[in-house]
XYZ file of C-alpha atoms in Angstrom:
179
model
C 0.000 0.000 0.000
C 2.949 2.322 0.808
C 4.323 1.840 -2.538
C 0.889 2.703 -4.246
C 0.615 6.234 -2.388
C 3.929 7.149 -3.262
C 3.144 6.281 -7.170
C -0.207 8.661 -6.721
C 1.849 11.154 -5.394
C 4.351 10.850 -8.039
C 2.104 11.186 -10.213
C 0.273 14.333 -9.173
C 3.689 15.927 -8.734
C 4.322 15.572 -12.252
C 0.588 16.464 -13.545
C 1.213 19.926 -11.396
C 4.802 20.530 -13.031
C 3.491 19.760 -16.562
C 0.747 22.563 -15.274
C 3.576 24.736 -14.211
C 4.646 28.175 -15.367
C 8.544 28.505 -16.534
C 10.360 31.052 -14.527
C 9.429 34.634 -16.054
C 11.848 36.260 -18.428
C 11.684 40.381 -17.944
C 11.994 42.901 -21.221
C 13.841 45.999 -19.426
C 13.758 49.815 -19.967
C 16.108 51.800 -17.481
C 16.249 48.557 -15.536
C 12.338 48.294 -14.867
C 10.337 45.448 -16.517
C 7.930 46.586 -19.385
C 6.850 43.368 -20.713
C 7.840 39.575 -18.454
C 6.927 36.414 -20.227
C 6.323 33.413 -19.229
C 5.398 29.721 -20.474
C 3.481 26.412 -19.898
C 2.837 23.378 -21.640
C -0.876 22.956 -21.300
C -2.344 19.727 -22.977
C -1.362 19.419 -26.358
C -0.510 23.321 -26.107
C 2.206 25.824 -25.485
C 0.536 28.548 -23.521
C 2.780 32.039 -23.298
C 1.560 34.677 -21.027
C 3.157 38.221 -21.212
C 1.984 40.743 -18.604
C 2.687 44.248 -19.615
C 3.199 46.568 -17.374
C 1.298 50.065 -17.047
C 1.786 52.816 -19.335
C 3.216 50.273 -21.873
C 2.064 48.073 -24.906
C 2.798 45.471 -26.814
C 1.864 44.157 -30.289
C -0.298 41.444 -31.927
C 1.413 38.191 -33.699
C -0.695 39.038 -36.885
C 0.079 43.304 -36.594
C 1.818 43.608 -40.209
C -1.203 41.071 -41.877
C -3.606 43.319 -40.060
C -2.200 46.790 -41.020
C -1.343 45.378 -44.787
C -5.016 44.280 -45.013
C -6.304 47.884 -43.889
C -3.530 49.787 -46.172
C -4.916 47.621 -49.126
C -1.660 48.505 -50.826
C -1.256 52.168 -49.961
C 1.988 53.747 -48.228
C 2.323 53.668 -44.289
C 4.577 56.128 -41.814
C 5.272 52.602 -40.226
C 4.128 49.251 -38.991
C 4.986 48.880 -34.842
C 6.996 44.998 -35.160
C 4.491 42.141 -34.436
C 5.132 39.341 -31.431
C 7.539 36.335 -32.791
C 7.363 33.732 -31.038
C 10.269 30.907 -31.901
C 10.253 27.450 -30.318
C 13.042 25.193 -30.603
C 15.056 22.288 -28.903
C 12.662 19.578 -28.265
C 8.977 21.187 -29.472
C 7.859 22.209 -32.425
C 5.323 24.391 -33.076
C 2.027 22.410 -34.759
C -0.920 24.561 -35.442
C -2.101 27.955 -36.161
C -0.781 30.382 -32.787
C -4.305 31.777 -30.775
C -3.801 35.406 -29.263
C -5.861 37.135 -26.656
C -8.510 39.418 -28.951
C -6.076 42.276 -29.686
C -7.089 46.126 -29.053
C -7.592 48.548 -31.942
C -4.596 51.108 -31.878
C -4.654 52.494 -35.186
C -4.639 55.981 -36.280
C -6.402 56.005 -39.591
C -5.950 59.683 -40.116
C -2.478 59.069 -40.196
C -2.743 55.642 -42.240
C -0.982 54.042 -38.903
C -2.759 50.522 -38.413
C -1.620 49.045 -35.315
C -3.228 45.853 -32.909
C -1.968 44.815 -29.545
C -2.488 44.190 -26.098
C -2.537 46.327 -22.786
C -1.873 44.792 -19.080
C -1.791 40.774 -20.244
C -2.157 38.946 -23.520
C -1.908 35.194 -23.875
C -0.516 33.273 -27.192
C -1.327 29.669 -27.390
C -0.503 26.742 -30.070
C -0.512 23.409 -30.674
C 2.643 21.859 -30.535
C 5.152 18.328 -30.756
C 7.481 16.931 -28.976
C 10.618 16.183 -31.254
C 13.070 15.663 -28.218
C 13.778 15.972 -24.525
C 14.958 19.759 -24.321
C 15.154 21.861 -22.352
C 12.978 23.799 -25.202
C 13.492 27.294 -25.794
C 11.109 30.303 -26.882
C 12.794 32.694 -28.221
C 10.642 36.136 -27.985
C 11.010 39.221 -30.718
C 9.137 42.422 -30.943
C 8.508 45.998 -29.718
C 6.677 47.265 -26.898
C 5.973 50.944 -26.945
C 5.083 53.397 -23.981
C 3.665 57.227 -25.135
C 6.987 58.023 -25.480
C 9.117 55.486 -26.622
C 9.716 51.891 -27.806
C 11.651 49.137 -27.026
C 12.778 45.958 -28.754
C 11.903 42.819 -27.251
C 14.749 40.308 -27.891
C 14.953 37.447 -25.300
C 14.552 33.981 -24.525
C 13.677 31.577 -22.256
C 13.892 27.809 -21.248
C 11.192 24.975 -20.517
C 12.187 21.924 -19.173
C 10.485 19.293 -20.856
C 10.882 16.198 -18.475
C 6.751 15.729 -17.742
C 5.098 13.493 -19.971
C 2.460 15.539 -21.911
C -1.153 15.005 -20.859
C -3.800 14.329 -23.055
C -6.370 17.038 -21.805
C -5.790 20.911 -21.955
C -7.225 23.342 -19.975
C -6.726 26.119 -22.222
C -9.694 28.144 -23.202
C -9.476 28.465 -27.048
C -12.925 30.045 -27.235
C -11.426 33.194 -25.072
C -8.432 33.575 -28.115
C -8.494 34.194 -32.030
C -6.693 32.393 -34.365
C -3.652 34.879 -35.573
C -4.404 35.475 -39.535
């Protein structure tokens, strides 16, 4: 019997670290976080939370697709850089990414077409295991503040030793597909 509980118990241990969050990885300006990311594998899915902090924002995966769509062609002062998200070393990525709805930005008097998110956004996709890892998500972007912008150029790394579970508790129907 003793060597039963301990199996259960192994076992929820590694349903809750399958469940768990990756430690976060901070995108500085002057030394204070404006955007920390952090990952899970959820199911069948890579879930990637960034929490931006206030006074800041960052942009949708789909932002150029979006503003090229609205432009229809015509000239633009810019497009803000969209979220890249890279996944390598043991997953890859397969299905369509799912973003938080993104908020309206644009500034159609000034043919400036911009989506994004404010306070938290989460990007979720399908993915495969092609090895043992550690994997690594390799983040790329811009957030902006009403006065500047910053690239977003880090990484971070998932241990990949919990055997994937066959149920997700991600809620797809709260995301949109990325165009």
């Amino acid at each position: 019997m003793t060597n039963l509980k301990l199996l259960i118990a192994l076992a929820i241990t590694s349903v809750a670290q399958a469940a768990e969050w990756t430690a976060p990885v901070h995108v500085l300006h002057e030394f204070k976080p404006c955007v920390t990311y952090r990952a899970k594998l959820d199911g069948e899915y890579l879930v990637v939370q960034a929490t931006i902090q206030p006074g800041w924002h960052s942009f949708a995966i789909d932002n150029e697709r979006r503003a090229a769509e609205k432009l229809a062609g015509k000239p633009s002062l810019g497009i803000d850089q969209p979220t890249l998200l890279k996944v390598q070393n043991g997953l890859e990525i397969a299905g369509p990414w799912y973003q938080t709805p993104p908020r309206d930005f644009s500034k159609p008097e000034l043919r400036w077409y911009s989506w994004g998110f404010e306070q938290q956004a989460t990007f979720a996709a399908k993915i495969r295991r092609t090895g043992a890892g550690p994997a690594q998500i390799d983040f790329r972007g811009q957030a902006c503040s009403d006065k500047t912008c910053k690239n977003i150029d880090v990484s971070l790394s998932m241990p990949l030793s919990a055997p994937a579970e066959a149920t997700t508790t991600v809620d797809l129907k709260a995301l949109v597909q990325t165009r």
